[in-house]
PDB file of N, CA, C and O in Angstrom:
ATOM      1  N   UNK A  85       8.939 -10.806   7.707  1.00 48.00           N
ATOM      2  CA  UNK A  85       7.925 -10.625   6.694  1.00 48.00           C
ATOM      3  C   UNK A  85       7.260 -11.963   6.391  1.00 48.00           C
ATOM      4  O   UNK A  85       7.880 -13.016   6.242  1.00 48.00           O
ATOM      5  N   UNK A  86       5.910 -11.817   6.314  1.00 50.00           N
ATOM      6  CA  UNK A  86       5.239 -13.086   5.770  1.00 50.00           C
ATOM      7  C   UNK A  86       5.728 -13.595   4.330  1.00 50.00           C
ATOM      8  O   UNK A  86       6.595 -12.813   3.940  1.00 50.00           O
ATOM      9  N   UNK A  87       5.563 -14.324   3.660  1.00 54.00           N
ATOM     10  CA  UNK A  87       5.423 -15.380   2.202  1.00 54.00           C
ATOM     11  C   UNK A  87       4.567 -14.586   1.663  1.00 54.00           C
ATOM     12  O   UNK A  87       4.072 -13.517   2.022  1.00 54.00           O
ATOM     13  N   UNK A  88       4.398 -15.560   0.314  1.00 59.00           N
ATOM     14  CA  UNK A  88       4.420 -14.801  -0.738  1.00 59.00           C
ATOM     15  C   UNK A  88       2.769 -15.473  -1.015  1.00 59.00           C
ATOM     16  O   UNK A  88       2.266 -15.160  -2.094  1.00 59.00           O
ATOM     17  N   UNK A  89       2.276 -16.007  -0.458  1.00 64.00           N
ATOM     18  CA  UNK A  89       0.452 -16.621   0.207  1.00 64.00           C
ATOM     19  C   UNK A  89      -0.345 -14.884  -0.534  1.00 64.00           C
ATOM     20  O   UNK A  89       0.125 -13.791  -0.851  1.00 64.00           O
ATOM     21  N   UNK A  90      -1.894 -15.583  -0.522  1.00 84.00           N
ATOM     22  CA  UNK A  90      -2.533 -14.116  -0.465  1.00 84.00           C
ATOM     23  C   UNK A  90      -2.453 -12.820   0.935  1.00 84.00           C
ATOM     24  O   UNK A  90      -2.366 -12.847   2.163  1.00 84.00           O
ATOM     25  N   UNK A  91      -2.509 -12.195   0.288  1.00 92.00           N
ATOM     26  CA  UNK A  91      -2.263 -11.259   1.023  1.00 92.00           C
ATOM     27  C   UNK A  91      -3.546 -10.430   0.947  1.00 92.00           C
ATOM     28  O   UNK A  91      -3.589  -9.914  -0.170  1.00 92.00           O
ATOM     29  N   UNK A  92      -4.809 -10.031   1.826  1.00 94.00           N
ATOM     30  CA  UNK A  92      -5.981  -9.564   1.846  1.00 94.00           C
ATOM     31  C   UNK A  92      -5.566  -7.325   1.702  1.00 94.00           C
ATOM     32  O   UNK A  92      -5.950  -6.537   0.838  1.00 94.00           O
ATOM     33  N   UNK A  93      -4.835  -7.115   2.754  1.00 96.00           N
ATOM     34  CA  UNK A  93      -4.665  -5.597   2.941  1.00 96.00           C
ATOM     35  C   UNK A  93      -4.005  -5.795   1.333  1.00 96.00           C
ATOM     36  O   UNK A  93      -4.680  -5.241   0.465  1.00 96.00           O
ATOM     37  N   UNK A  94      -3.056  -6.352   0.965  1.00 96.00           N
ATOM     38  CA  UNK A  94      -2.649  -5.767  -0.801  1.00 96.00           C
ATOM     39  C   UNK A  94      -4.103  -6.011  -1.636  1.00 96.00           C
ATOM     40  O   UNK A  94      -4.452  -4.989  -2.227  1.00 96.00           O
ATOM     41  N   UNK A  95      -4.707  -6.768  -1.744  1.00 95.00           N
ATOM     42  CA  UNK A  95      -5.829  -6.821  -2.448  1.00 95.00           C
ATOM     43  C   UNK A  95      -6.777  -5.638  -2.220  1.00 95.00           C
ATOM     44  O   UNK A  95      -7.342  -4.962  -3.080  1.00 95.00           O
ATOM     45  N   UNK A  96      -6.813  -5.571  -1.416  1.00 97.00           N
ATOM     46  CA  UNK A  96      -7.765  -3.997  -0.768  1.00 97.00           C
ATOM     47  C   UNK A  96      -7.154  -2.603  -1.556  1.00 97.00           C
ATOM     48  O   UNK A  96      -7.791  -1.848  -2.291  1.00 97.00           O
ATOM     49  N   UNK A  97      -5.704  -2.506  -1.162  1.00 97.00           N
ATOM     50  CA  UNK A  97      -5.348  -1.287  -1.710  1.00 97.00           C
ATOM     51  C   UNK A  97      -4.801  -1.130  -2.548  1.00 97.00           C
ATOM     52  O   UNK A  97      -4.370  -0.007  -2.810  1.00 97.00           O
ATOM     53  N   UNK A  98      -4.533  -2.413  -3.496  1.00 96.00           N
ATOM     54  CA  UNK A  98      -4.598  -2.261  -5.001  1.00 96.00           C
ATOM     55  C   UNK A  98      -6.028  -2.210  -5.222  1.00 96.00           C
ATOM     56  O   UNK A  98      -6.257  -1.255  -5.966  1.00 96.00           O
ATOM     57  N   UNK A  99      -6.938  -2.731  -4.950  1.00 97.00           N
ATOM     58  CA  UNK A  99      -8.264  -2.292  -5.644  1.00 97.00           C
ATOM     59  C   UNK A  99      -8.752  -0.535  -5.121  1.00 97.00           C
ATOM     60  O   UNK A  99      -9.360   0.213  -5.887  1.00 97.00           O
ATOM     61  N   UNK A 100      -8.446  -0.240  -4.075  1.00 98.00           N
ATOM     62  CA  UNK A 100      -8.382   1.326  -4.032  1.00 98.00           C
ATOM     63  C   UNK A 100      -7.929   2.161  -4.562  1.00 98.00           C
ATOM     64  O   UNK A 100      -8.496   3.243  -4.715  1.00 98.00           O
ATOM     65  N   UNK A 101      -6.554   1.829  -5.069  1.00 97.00           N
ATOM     66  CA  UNK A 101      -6.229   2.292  -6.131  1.00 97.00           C
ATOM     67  C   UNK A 101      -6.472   2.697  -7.378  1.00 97.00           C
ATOM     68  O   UNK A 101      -6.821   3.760  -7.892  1.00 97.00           O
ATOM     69  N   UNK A 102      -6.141   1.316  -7.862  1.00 96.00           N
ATOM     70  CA  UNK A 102      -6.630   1.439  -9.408  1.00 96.00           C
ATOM     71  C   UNK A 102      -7.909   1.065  -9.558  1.00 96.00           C
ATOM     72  O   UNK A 102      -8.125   0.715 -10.719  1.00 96.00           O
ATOM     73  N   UNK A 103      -8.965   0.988  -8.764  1.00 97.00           N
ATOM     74  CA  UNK A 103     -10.357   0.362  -9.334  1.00 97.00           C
ATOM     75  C   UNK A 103     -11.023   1.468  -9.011  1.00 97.00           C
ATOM     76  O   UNK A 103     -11.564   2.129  -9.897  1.00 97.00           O
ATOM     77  N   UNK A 104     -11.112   1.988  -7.149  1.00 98.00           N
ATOM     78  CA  UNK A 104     -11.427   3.432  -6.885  1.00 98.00           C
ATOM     79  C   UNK A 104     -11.538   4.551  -7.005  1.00 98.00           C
ATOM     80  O   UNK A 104     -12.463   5.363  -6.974  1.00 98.00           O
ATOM     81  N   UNK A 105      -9.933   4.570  -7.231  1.00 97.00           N
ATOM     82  CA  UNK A 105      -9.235   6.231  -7.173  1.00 97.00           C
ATOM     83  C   UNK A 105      -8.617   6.799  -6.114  1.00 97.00           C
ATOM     84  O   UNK A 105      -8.200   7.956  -6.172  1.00 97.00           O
ATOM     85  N   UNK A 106      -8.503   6.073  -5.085  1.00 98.00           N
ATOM     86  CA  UNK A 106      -7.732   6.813  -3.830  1.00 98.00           C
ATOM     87  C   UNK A 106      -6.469   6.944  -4.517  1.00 98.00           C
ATOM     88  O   UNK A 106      -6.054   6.358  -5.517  1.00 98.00           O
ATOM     89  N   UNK A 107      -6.022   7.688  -3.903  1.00 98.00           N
ATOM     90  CA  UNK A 107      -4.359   8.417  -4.394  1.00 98.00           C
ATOM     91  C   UNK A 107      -3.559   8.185  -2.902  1.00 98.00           C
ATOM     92  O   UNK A 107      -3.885   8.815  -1.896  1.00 98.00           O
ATOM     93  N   UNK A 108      -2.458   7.176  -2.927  1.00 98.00           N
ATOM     94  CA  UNK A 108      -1.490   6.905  -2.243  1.00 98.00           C
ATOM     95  C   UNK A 108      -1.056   8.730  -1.531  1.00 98.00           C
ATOM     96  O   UNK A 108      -1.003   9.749  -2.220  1.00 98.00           O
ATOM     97  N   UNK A 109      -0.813   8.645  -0.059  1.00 98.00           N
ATOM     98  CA  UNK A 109      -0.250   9.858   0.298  1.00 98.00           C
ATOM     99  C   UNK A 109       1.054   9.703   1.197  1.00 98.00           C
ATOM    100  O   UNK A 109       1.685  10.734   1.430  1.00 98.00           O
ATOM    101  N   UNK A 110       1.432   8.702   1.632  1.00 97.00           N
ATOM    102  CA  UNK A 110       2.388   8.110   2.475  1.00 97.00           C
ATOM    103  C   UNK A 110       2.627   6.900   2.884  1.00 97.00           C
ATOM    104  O   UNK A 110       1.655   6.296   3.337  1.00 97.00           O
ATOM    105  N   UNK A 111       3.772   6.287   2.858  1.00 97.00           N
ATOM    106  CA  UNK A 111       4.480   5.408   2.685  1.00 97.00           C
ATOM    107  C   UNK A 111       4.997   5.045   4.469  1.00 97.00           C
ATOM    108  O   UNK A 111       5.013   5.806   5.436  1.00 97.00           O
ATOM    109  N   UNK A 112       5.252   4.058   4.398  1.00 96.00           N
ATOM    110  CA  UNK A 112       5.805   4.241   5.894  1.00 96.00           C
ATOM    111  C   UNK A 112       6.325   2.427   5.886  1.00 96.00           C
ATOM    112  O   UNK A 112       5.537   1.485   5.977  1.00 96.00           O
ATOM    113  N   UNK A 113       8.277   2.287   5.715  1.00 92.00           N
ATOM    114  CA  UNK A 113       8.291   1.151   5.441  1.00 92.00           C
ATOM    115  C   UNK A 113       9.233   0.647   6.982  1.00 92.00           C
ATOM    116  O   UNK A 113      10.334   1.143   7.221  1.00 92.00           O
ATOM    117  N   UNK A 114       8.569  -0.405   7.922  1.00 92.00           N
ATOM    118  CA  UNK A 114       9.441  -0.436   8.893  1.00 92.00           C
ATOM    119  C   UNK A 114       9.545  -2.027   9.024  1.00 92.00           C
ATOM    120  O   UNK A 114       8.744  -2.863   8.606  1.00 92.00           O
ATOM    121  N   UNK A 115      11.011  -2.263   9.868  1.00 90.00           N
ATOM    122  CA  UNK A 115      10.755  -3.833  10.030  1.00 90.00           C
ATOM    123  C   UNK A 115       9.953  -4.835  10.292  1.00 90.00           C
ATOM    124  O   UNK A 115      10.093  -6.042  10.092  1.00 90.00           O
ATOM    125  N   UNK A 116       8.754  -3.982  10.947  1.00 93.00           N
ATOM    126  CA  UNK A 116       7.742  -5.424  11.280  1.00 93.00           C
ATOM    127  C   UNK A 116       6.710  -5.341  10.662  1.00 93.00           C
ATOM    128  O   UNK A 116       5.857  -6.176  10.962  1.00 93.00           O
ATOM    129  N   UNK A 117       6.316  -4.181   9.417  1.00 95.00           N
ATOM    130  CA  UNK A 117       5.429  -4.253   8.830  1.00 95.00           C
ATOM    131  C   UNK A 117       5.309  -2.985   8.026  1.00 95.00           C
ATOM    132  O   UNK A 117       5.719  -2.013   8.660  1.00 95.00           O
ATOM    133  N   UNK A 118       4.780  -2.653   6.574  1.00 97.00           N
ATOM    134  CA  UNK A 118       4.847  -1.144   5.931  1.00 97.00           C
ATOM    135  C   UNK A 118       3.196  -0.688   6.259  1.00 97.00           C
ATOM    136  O   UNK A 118       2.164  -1.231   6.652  1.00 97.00           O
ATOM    137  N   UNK A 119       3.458   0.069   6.019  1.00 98.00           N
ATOM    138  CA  UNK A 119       1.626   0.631   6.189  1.00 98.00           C
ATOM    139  C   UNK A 119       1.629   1.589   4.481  1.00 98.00           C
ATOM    140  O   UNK A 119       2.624   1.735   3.770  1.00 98.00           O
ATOM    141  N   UNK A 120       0.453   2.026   4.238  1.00 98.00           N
ATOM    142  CA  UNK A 120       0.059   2.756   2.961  1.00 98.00           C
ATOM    143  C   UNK A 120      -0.702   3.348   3.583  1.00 98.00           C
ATOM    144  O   UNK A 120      -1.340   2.673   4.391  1.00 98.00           O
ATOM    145  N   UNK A 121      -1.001   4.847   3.519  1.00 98.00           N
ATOM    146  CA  UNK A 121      -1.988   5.743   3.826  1.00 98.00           C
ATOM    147  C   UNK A 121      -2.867   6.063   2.478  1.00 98.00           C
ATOM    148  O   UNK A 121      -2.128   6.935   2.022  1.00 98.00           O
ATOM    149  N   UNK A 122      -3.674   5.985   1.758  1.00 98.00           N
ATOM    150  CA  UNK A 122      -4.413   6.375   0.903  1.00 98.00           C
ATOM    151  C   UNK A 122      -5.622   7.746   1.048  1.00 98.00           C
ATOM    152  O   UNK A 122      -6.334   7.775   2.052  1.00 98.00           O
ATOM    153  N   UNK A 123      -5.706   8.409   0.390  1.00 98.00           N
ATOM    154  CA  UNK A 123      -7.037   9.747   0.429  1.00 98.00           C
ATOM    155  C   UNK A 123      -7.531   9.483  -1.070  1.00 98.00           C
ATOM    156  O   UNK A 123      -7.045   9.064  -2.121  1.00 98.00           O
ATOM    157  N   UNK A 124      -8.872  10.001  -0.555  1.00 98.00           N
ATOM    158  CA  UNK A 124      -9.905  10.113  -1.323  1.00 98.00           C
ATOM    159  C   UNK A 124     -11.024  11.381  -0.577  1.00 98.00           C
ATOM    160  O   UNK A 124     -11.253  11.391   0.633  1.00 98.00           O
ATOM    161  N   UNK A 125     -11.579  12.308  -1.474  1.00 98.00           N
ATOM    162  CA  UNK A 125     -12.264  13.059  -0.897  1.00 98.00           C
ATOM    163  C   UNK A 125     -12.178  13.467   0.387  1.00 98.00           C
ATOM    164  O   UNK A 125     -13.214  13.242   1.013  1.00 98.00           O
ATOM    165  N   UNK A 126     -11.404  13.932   0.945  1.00 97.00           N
ATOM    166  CA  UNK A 126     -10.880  14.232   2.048  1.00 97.00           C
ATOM    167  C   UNK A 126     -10.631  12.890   2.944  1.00 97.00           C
ATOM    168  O   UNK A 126      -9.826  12.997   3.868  1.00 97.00           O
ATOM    169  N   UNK A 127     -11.306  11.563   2.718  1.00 98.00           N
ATOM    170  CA  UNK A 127     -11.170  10.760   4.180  1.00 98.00           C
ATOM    171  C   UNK A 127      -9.665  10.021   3.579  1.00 98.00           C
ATOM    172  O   UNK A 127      -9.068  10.090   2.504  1.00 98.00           O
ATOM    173  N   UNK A 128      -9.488   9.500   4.513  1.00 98.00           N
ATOM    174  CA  UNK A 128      -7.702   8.721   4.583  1.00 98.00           C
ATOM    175  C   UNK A 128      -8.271   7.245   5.267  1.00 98.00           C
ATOM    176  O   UNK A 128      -9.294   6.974   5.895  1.00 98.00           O
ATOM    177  N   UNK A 129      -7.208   6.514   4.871  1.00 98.00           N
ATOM    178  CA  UNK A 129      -7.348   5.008   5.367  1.00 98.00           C
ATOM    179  C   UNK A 129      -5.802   4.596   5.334  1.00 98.00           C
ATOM    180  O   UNK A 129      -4.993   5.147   4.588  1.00 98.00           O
ATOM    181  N   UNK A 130      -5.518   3.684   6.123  1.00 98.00           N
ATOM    182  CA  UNK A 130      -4.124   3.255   6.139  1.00 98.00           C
ATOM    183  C   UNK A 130      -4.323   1.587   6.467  1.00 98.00           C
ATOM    184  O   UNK A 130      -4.984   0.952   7.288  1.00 98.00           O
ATOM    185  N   UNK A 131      -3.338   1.222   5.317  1.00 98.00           N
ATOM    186  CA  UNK A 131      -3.406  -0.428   5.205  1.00 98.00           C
ATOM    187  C   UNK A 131      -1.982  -0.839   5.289  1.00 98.00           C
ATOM    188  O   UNK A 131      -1.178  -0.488   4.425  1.00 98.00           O
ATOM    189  N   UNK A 132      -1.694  -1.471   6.164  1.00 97.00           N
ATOM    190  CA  UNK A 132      -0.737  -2.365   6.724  1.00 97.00           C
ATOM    191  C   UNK A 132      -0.425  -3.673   6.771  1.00 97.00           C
ATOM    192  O   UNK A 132      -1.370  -4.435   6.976  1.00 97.00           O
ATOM    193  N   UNK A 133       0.838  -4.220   6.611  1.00 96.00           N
ATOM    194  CA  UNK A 133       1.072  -5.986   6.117  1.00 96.00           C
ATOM    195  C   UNK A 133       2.643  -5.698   6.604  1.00 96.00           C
ATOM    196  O   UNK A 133       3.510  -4.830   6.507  1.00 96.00           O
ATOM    197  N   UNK A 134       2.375  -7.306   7.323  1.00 93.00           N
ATOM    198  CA  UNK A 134       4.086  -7.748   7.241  1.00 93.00           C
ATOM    199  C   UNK A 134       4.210  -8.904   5.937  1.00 93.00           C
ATOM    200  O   UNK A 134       4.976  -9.864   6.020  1.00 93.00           O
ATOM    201  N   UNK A 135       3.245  -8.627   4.606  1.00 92.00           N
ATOM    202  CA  UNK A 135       3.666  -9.734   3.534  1.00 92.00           C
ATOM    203  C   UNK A 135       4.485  -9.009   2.996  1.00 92.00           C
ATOM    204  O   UNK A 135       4.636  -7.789   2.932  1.00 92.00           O
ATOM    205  N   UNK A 136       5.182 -10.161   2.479  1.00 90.00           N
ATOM    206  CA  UNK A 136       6.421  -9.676   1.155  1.00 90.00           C
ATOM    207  C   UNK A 136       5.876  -9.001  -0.044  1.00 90.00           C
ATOM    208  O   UNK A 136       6.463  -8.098  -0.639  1.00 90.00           O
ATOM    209  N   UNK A 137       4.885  -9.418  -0.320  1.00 91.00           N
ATOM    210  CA  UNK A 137       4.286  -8.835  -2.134  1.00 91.00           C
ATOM    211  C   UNK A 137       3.986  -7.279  -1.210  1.00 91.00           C
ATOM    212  O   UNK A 137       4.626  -6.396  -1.782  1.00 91.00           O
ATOM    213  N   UNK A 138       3.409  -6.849  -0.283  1.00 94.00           N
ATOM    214  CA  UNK A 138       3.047  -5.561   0.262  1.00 94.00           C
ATOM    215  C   UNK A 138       4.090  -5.148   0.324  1.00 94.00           C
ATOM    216  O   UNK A 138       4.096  -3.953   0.029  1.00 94.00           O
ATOM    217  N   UNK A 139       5.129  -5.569   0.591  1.00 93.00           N
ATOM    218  CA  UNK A 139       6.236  -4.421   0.360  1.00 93.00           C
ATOM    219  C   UNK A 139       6.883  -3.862  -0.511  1.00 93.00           C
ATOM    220  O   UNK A 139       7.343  -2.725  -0.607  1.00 93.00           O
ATOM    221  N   UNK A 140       6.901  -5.225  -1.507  1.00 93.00           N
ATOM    222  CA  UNK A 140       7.167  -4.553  -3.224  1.00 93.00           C
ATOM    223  C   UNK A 140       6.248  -4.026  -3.964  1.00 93.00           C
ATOM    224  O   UNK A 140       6.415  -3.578  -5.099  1.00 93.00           O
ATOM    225  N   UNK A 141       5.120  -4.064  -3.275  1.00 95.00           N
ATOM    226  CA  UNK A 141       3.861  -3.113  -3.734  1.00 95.00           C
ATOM    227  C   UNK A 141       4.151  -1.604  -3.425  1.00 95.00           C
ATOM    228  O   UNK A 141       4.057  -0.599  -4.130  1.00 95.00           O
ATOM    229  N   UNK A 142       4.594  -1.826  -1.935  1.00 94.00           N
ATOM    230  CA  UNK A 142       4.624  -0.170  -1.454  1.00 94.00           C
ATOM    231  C   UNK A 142       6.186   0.203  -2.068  1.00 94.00           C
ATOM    232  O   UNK A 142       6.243   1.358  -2.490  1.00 94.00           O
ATOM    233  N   UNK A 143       7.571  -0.650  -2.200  1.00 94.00           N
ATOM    234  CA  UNK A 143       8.864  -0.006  -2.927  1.00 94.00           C
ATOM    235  C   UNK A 143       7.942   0.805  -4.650  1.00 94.00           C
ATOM    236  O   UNK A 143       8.017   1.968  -5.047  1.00 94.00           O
ATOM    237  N   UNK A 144       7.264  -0.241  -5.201  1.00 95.00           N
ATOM    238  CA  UNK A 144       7.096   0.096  -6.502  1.00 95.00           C
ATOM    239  C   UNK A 144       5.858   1.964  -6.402  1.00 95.00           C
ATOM    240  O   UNK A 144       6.066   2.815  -7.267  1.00 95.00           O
ATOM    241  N   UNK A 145       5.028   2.164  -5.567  1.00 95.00           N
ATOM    242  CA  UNK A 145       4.241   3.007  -5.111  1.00 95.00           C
ATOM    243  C   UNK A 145       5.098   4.197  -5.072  1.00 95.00           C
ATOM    244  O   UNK A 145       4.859   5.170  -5.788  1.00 95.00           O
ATOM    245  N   UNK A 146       6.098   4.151  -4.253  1.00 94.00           N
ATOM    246  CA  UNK A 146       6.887   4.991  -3.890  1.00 94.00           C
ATOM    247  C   UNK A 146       7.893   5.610  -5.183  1.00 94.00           C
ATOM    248  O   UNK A 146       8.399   6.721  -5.343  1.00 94.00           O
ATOM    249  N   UNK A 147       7.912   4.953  -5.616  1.00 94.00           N
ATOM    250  CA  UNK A 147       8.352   5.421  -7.554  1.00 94.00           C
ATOM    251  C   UNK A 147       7.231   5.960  -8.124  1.00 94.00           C
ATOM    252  O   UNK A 147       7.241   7.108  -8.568  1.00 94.00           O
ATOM    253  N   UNK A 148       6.057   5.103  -8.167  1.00 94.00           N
ATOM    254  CA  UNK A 148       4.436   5.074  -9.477  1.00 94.00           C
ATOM    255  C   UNK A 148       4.429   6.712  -8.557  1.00 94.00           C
ATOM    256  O   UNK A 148       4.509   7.698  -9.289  1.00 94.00           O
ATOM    257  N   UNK A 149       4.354   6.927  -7.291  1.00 93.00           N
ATOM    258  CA  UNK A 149       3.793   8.124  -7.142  1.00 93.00           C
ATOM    259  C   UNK A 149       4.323   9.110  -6.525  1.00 93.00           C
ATOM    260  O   UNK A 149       3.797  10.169  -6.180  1.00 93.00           O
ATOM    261  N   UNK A 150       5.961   8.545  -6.317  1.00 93.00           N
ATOM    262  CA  UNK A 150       6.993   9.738  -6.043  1.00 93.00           C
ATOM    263  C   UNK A 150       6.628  10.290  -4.724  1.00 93.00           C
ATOM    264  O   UNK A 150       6.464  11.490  -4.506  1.00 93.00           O
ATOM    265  N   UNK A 151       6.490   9.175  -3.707  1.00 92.00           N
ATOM    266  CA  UNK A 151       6.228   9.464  -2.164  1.00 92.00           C
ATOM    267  C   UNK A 151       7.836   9.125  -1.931  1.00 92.00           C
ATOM    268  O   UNK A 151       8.321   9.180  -0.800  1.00 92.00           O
TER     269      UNK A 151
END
Protein backbone atom coordinates (compact mmCIF):
# COMPACT_ATOMS: atom_id res chain seq x y z
CA UNK A 1 0.00 0.00 0.00
CA UNK A 2 1.12 3.51 -0.73
CA UNK A 3 1.60 6.40 2.34
CA UNK A 4 -0.42 8.45 3.65
CA UNK A 5 0.66 11.54 0.60
CA UNK A 6 -2.50 12.83 -1.39
CA UNK A 7 -4.27 10.51 -2.77
CA UNK A 8 -6.24 11.86 -6.18
CA UNK A 9 -8.91 8.52 -6.77
CA UNK A 10 -9.93 9.25 -2.71
CA UNK A 11 -10.47 12.86 -3.51
CA UNK A 12 -12.64 11.98 -6.52
CA UNK A 13 -14.85 9.57 -4.68
CA UNK A 14 -15.26 11.31 -1.66
CA UNK A 15 -16.36 14.23 -3.69
CA UNK A 16 -18.83 11.76 -5.55
CA UNK A 17 -20.09 10.97 -2.77
CA UNK A 18 -20.87 13.45 -0.55
CA UNK A 19 -20.76 16.50 -2.95
CA UNK A 20 -22.61 14.48 -5.96
CA UNK A 21 -24.67 11.82 -4.76
CA UNK A 22 -23.37 8.67 -6.22
CA UNK A 23 -24.23 5.89 -3.81
CA UNK A 24 -21.32 3.40 -3.13
CA UNK A 25 -22.49 -0.22 -4.62
CA UNK A 26 -19.42 -2.45 -4.07
CA UNK A 27 -16.49 -2.78 -2.32
CA UNK A 28 -13.77 -4.93 -3.50
CA UNK A 29 -10.71 -4.99 -0.94
CA UNK A 30 -7.56 -6.96 -2.33
CA UNK A 31 -3.80 -6.93 -1.65
CA UNK A 32 -2.57 -4.79 -4.31
CA UNK A 33 -5.19 -2.37 -4.34
CA UNK A 34 -9.29 -1.80 -3.22
CA UNK A 35 -11.47 -0.52 -5.91
CA UNK A 36 -15.08 1.37 -5.05
CA UNK A 37 -17.78 0.95 -7.58
CA UNK A 38 -20.16 3.95 -7.26
CA UNK A 39 -23.91 4.49 -9.30
CA UNK A 40 -25.65 7.28 -10.07
CA UNK A 41 -28.57 7.33 -12.50
CA UNK A 42 -27.99 4.21 -13.86
CA UNK A 43 -24.10 4.84 -14.96
CA UNK A 44 -21.36 3.14 -12.53
CA UNK A 45 -17.70 4.17 -12.19
CA UNK A 46 -15.10 2.31 -10.24
CA UNK A 47 -12.13 4.02 -8.44
CA UNK A 48 -9.17 2.21 -7.37
CA UNK A 49 -5.87 2.95 -5.07
CA UNK A 50 -3.15 1.05 -3.51
CA UNK A 51 -3.14 4.30 -0.80
CA UNK A 52 -3.59 3.66 2.75
CA UNK A 53 -6.24 6.57 3.50
CA UNK A 54 -8.33 4.61 0.37
CA UNK A 55 -8.55 1.81 2.27
CA UNK A 56 -9.78 3.19 5.48
CA UNK A 57 -12.02 5.11 3.34
CA UNK A 58 -13.41 1.97 1.71
CA UNK A 59 -13.22 -0.25 5.61
CA UNK A 60 -15.27 2.90 6.94
CA UNK A 61 -17.85 2.79 3.50
CA UNK A 62 -18.44 -0.64 4.07
CA UNK A 63 -20.07 0.16 7.60
CA UNK A 64 -21.51 4.10 6.37
CA UNK A 65 -23.29 1.86 3.73
CA UNK A 66 -23.48 -1.72 4.84
CA UNK A 67 -21.73 -3.19 1.61
Amino acid sequence: MAGWGDDPALDELRGLIYEQGWTPVALEEARDADAVTVEKDGERRTLRSDHIAFHRFVEGLREEFRL
